[in-house]
PDB file of C-alpha atoms in Angstrom:
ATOM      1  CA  UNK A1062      85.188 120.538  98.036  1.00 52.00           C
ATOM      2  CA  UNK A1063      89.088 120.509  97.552  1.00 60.00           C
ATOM      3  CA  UNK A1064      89.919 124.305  98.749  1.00 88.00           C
ATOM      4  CA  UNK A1065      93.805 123.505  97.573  1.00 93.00           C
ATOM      5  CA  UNK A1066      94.432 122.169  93.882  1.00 95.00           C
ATOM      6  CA  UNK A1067      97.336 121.011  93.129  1.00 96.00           C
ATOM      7  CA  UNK A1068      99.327 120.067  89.547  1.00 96.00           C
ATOM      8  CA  UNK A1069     100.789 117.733  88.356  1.00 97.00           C
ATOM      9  CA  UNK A1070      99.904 114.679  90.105  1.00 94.00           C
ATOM     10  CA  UNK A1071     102.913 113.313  89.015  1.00 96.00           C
ATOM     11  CA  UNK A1072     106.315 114.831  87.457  1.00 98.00           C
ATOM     12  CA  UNK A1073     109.559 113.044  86.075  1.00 98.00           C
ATOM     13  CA  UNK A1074     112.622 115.148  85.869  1.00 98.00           C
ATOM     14  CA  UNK A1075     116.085 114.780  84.583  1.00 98.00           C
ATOM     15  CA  UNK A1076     118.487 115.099  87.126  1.00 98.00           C
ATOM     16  CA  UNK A1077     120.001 118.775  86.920  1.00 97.00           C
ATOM     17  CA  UNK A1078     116.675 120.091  85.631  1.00 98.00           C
ATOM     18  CA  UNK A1079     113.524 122.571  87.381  1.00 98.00           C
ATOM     19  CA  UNK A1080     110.785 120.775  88.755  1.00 98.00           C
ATOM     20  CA  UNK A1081     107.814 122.802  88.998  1.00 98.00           C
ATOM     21  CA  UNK A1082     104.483 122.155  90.530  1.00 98.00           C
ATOM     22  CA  UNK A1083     101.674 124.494  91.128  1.00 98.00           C
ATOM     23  CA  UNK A1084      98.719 124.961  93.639  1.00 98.00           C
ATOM     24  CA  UNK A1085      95.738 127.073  93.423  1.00 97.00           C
ATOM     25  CA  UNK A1086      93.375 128.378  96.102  1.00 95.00           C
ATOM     26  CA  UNK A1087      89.507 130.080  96.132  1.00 90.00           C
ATOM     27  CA  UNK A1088      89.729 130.894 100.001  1.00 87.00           C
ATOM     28  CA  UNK A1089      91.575 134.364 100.173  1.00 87.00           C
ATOM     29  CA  UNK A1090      91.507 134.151 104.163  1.00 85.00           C
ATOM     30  CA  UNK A1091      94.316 132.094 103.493  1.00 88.00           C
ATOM     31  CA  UNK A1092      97.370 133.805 105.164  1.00 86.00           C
ATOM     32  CA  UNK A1093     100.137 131.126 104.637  1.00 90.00           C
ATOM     33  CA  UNK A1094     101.047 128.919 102.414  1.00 93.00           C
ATOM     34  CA  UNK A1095     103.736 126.009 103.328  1.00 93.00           C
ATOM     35  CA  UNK A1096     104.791 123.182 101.081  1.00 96.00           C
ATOM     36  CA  UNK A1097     105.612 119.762 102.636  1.00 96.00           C
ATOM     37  CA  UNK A1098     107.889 116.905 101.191  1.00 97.00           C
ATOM     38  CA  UNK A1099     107.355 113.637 101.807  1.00 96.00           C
ATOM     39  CA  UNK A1100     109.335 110.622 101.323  1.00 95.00           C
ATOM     40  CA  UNK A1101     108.341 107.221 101.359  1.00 91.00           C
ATOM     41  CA  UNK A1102     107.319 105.212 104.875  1.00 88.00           C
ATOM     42  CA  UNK A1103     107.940 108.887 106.400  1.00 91.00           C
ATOM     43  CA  UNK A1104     105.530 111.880 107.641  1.00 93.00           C
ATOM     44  CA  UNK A1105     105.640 114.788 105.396  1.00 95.00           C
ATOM     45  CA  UNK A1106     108.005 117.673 106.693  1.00 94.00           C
ATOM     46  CA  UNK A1107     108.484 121.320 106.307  1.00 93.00           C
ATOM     47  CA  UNK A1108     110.157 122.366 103.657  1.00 95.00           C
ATOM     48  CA  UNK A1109     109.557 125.913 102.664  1.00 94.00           C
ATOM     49  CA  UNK A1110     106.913 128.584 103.493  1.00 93.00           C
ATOM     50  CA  UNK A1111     105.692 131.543 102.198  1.00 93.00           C
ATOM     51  CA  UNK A1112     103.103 134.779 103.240  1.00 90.00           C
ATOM     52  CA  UNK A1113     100.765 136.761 100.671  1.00 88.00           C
ATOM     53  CA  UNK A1114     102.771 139.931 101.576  1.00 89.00           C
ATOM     54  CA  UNK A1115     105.475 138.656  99.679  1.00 91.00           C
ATOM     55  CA  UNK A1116     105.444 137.202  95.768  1.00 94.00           C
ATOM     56  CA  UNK A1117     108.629 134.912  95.844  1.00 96.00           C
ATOM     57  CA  UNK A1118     111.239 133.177  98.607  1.00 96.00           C
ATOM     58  CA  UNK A1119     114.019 131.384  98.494  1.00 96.00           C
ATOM     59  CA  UNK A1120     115.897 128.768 100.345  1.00 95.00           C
ATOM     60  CA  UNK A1121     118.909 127.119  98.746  1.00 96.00           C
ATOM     61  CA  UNK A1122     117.123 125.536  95.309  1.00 97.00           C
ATOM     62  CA  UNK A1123     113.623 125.373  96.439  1.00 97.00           C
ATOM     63  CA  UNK A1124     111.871 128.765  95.422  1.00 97.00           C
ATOM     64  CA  UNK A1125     108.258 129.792  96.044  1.00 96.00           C
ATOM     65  CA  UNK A1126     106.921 132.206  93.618  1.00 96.00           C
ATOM     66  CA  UNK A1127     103.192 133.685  94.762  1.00 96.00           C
ATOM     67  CA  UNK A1128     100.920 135.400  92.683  1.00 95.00           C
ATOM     68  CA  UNK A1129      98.254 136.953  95.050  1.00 93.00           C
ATOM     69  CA  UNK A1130      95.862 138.182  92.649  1.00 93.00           C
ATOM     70  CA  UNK A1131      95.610 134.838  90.615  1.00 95.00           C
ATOM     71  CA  UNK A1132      95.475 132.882  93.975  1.00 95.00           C
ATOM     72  CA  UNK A1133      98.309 130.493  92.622  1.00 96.00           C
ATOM     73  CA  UNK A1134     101.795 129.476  94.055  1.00 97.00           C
ATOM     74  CA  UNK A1135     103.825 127.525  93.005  1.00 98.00           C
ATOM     75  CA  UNK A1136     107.344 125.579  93.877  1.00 98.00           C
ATOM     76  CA  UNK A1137     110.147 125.528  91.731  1.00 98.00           C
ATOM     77  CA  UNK A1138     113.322 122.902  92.538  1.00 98.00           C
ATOM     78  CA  UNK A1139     116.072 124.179  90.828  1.00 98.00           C
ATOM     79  CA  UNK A1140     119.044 121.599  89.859  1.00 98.00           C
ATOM     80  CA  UNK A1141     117.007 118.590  90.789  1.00 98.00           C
ATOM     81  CA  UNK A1142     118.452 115.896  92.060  1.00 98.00           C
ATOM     82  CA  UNK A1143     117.560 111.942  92.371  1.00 97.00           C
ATOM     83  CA  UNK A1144     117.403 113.045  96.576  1.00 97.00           C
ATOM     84  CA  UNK A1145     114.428 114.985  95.425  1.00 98.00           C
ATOM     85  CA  UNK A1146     112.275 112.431  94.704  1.00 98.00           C
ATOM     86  CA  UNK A1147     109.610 112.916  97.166  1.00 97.00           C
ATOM     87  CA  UNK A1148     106.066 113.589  97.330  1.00 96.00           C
ATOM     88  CA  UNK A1149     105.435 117.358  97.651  1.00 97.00           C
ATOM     89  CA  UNK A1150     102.202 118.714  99.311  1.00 96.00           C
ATOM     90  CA  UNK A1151     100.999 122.630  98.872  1.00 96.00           C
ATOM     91  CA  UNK A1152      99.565 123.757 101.843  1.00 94.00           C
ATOM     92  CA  UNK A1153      97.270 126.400 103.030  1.00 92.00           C
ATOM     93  CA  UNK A1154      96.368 128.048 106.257  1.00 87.00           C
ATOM     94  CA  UNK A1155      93.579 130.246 107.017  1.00 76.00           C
ATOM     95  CA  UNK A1156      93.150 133.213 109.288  1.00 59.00           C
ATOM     96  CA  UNK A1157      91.845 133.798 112.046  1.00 54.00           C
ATOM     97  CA  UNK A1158      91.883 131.555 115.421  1.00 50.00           C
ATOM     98  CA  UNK A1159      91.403 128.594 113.833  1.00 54.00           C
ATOM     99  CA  UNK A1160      94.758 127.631 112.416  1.00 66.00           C
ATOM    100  CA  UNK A1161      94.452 124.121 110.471  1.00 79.00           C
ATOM    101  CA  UNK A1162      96.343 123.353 106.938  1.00 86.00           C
ATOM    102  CA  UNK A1163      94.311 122.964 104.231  1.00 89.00           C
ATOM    103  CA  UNK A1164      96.330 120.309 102.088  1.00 92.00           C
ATOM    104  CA  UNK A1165      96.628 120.036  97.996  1.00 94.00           C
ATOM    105  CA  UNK A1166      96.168 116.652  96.776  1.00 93.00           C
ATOM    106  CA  UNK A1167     100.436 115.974  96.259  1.00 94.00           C
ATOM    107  CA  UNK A1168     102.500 115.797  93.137  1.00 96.00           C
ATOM    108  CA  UNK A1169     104.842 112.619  93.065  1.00 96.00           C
ATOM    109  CA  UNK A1170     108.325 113.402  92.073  1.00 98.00           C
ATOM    110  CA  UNK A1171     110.808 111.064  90.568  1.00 98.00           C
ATOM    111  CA  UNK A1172     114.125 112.686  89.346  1.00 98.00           C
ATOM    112  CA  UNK A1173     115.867 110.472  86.956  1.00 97.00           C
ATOM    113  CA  UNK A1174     119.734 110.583  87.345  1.00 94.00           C
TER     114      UNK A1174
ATOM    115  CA  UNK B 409     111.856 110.790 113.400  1.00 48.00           C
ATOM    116  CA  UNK B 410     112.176 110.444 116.896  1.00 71.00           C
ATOM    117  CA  UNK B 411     110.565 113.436 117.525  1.00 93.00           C
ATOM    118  CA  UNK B 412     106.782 111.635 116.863  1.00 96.00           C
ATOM    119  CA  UNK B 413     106.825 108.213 116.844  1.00 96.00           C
ATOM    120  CA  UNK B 414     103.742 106.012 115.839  1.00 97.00           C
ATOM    121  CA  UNK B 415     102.866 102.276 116.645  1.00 97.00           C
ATOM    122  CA  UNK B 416     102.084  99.933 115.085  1.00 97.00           C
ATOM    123  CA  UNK B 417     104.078 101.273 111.813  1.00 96.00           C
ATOM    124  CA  UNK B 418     101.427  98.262 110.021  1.00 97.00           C
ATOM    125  CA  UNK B 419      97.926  97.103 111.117  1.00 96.00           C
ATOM    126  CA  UNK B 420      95.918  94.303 109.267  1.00 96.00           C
ATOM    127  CA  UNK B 421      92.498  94.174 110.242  1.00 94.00           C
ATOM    128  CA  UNK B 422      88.878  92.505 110.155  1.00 91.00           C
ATOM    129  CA  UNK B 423      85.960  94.847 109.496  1.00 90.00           C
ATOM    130  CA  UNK B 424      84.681  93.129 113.839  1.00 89.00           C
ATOM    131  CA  UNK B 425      88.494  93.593 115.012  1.00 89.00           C
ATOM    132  CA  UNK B 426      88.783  96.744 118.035  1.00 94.00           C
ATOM    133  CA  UNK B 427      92.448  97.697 117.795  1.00 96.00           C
ATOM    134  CA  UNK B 428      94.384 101.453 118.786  1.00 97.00           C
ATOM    135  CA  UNK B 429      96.976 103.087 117.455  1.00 98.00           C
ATOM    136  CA  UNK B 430      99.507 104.769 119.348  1.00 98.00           C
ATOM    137  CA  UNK B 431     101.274 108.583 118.874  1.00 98.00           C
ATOM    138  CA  UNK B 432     103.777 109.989 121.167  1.00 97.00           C
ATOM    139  CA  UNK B 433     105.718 113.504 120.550  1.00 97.00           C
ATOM    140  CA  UNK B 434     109.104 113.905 122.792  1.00 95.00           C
ATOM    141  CA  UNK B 435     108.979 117.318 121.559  1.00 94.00           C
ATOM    142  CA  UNK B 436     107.246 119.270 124.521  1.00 93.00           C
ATOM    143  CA  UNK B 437     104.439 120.427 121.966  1.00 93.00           C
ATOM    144  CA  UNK B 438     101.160 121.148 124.053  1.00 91.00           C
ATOM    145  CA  UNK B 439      98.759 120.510 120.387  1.00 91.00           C
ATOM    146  CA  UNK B 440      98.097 116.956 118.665  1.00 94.00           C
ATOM    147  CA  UNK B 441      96.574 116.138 115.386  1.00 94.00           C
ATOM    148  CA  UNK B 442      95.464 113.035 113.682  1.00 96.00           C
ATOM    149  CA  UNK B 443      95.460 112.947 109.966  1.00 96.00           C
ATOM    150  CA  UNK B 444      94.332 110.123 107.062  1.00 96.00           C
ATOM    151  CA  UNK B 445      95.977 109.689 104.333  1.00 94.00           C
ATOM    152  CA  UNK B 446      94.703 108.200 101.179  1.00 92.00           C
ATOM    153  CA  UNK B 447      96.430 107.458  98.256  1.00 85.00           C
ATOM    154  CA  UNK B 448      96.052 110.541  95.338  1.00 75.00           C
ATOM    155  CA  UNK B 449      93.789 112.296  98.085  1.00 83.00           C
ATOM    156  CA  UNK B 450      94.767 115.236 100.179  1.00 85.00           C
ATOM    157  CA  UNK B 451      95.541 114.703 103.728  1.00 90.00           C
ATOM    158  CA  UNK B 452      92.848 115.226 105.856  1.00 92.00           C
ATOM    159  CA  UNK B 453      92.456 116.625 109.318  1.00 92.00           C
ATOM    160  CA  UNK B 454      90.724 114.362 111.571  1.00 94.00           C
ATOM    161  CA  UNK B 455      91.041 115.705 115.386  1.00 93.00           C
ATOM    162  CA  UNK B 456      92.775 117.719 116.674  1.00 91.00           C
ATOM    163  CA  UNK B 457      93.904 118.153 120.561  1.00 91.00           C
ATOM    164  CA  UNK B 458      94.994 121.630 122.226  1.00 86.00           C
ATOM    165  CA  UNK B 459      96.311 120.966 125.886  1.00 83.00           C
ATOM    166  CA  UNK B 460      94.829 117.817 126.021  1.00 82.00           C
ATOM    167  CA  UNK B 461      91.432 119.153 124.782  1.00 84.00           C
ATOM    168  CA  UNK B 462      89.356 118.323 121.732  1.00 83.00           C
ATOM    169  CA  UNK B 463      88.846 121.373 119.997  1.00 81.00           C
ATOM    170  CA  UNK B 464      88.204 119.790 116.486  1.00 80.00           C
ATOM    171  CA  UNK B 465      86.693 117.369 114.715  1.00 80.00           C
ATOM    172  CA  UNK B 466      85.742 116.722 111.082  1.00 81.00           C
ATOM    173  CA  UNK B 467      83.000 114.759 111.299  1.00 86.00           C
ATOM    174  CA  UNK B 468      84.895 111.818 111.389  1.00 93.00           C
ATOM    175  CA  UNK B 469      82.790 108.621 112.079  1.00 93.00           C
ATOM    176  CA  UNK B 470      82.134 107.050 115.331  1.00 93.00           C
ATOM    177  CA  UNK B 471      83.721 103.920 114.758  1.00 95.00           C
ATOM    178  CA  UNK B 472      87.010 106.142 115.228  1.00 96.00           C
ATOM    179  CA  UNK B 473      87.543 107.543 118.844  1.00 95.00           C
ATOM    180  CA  UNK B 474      90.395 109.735 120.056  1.00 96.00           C
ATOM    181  CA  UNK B 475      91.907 109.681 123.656  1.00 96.00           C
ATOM    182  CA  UNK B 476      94.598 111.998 124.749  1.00 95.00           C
ATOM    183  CA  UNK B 477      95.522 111.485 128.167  1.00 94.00           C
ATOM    184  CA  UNK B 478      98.620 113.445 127.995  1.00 92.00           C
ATOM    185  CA  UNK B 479     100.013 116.498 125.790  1.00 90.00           C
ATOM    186  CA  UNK B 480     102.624 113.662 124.928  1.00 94.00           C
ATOM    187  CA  UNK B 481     100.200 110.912 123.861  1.00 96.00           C
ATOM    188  CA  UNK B 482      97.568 110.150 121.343  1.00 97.00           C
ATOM    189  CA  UNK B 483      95.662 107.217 120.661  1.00 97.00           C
ATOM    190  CA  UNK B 484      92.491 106.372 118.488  1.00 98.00           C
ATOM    191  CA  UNK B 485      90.675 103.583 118.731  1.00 97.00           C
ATOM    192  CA  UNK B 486      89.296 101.527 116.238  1.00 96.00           C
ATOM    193  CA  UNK B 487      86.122  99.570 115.576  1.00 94.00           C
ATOM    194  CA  UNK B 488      83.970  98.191 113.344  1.00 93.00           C
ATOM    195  CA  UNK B 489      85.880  99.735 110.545  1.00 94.00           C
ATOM    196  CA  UNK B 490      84.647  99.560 106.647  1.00 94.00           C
ATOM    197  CA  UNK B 491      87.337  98.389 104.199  1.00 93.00           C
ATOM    198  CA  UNK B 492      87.421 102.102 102.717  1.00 93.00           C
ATOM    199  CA  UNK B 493      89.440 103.471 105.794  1.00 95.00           C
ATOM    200  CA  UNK B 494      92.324 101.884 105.152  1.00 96.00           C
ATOM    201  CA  UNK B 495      94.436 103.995 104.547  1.00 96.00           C
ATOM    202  CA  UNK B 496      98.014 105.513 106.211  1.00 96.00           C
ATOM    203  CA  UNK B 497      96.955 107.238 109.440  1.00 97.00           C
ATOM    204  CA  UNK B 498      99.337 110.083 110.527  1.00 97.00           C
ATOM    205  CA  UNK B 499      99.773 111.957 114.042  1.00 97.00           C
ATOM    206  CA  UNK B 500     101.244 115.053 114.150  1.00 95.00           C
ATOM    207  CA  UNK B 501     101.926 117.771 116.899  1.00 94.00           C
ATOM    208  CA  UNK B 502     103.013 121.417 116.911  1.00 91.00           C
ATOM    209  CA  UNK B 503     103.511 123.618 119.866  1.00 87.00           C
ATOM    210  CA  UNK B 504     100.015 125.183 119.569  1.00 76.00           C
ATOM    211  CA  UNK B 505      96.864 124.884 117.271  1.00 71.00           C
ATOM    212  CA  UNK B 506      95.179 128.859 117.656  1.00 65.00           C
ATOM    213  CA  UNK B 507      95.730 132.229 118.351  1.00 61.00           C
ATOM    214  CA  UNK B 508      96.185 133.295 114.609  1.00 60.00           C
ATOM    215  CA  UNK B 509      99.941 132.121 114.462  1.00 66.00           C
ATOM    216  CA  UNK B 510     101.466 129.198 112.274  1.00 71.00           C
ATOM    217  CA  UNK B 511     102.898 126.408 114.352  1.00 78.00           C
ATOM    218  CA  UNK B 512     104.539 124.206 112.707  1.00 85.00           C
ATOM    219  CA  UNK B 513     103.219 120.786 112.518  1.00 89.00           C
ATOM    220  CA  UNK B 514     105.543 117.973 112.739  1.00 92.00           C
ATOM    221  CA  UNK B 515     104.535 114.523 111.701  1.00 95.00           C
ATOM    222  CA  UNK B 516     105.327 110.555 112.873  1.00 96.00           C
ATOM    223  CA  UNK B 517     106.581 108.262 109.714  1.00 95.00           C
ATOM    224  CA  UNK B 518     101.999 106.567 110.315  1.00 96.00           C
ATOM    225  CA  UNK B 519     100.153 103.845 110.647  1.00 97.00           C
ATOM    226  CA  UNK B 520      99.663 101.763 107.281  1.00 96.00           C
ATOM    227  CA  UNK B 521      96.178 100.403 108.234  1.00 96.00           C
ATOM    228  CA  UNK B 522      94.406  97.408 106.174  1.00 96.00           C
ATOM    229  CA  UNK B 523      91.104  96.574 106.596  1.00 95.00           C
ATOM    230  CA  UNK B 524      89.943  93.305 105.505  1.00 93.00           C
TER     231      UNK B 524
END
């Protein structure tokens, strides 16, 4: 049972425009919610992160925007560029002692330039 | 990516062939993780070490065994594997695993693993 869906699996984007992919959960002991990027013949890494407490953050032109009572997220790349082009992975976290991510399924992302 | 580094980066294999693949984190982390990744699936957890401790696994099958002699190293051992786990196997460490806090997870580039 996949606890994280994610959307689109795959998204082409002019360069300059928003990418936007979404994730949904069921499990509300979910407490955190990362997203990784991943580029090819690499590990995925860290890119942005985001608690329940708080319904949008921002880091340069990645945004997270959190809606707690639908149990969606969802990352927004403003200004995308061909750099972007990455696979991006929702994650999810859960509470308690046992603190393993929960990954969505990934959303491959070409920007065209 | 020299902070988790992973050998060999390829692996082509026969479904008889015992092979191991290597993990090591120069990052002073004291919690290791292996992860598979297959294609349009979502990672998965498949061990994970705490202090050189097994404190999880998801029911991964037999014919994969984890060693962790050190916090800084990570193997798992392969054998008699079934053409459906190939797949890219990642290692990944963080500076703990529990005690309701997010550590951040930091991953090697994998293993691309055929099996034939």
């Amino acid at each position: 049972q996949q606890q994280v869906k994610q959307s689109p699996q795959s998204l082409i984007v002019q360069k300059g425009g928003i990418s936007i992919i979404n994730c949904a959960y069921e499990n509300t002991a979910f407490d955190y919610f990362p997203w990784y990027q991943q580029f090819p013949g690499k590990g995925p890494a860290l890119l942005i992160a985001i608690r329940p407490d708080v319904s949008e953050k921002k880091e340069g032109r990645f945004t997270i925007s959190f809606n707690k009572s639908a149990k969606q997220f969802s990352l927004h790349i403003m200004d995308s560029q061909p750099g972007d082009s990455a696979t991006y992975f929702c994650a999810a976290i859960g509470g308690g002692s046992a603190r393993q991510l929960t990954f969505g399924s990934g959303t491959q992302l070409t920007v065209l330039p | 990516e020299t902070g988790v580094t992973q050998t060999p980066r390829h692996l082509v294999m026969g479904m008889t062939n015992k092979k191991s693949l290597k993990c090591e984190q120069h990052l002073g982390h004291n919690a290791m993780y292996w992860y598979k990744q297959s294609a349009k699936k979502p990672l998965e957890l498949m061990f994970v070490y705490n202090f050189k401790e097994q404190t999880e696994n998801n029911s991964v099958p037999s014919r994969f065994s984890p060693e962790c002699p050190n916090s800084s190293h990570l193997f798992l051992h392969l054998h008699t594997l079934q053409p459906e786990d190939s797949a890219l196997y990642l290692c990944a460490s963080s500076q703990g695993s529990s005690g309701g806090h997010f550590y951040e997870q930091y991953f090697g580039p994998g293993t691309r693993l055929t099996v034939t």
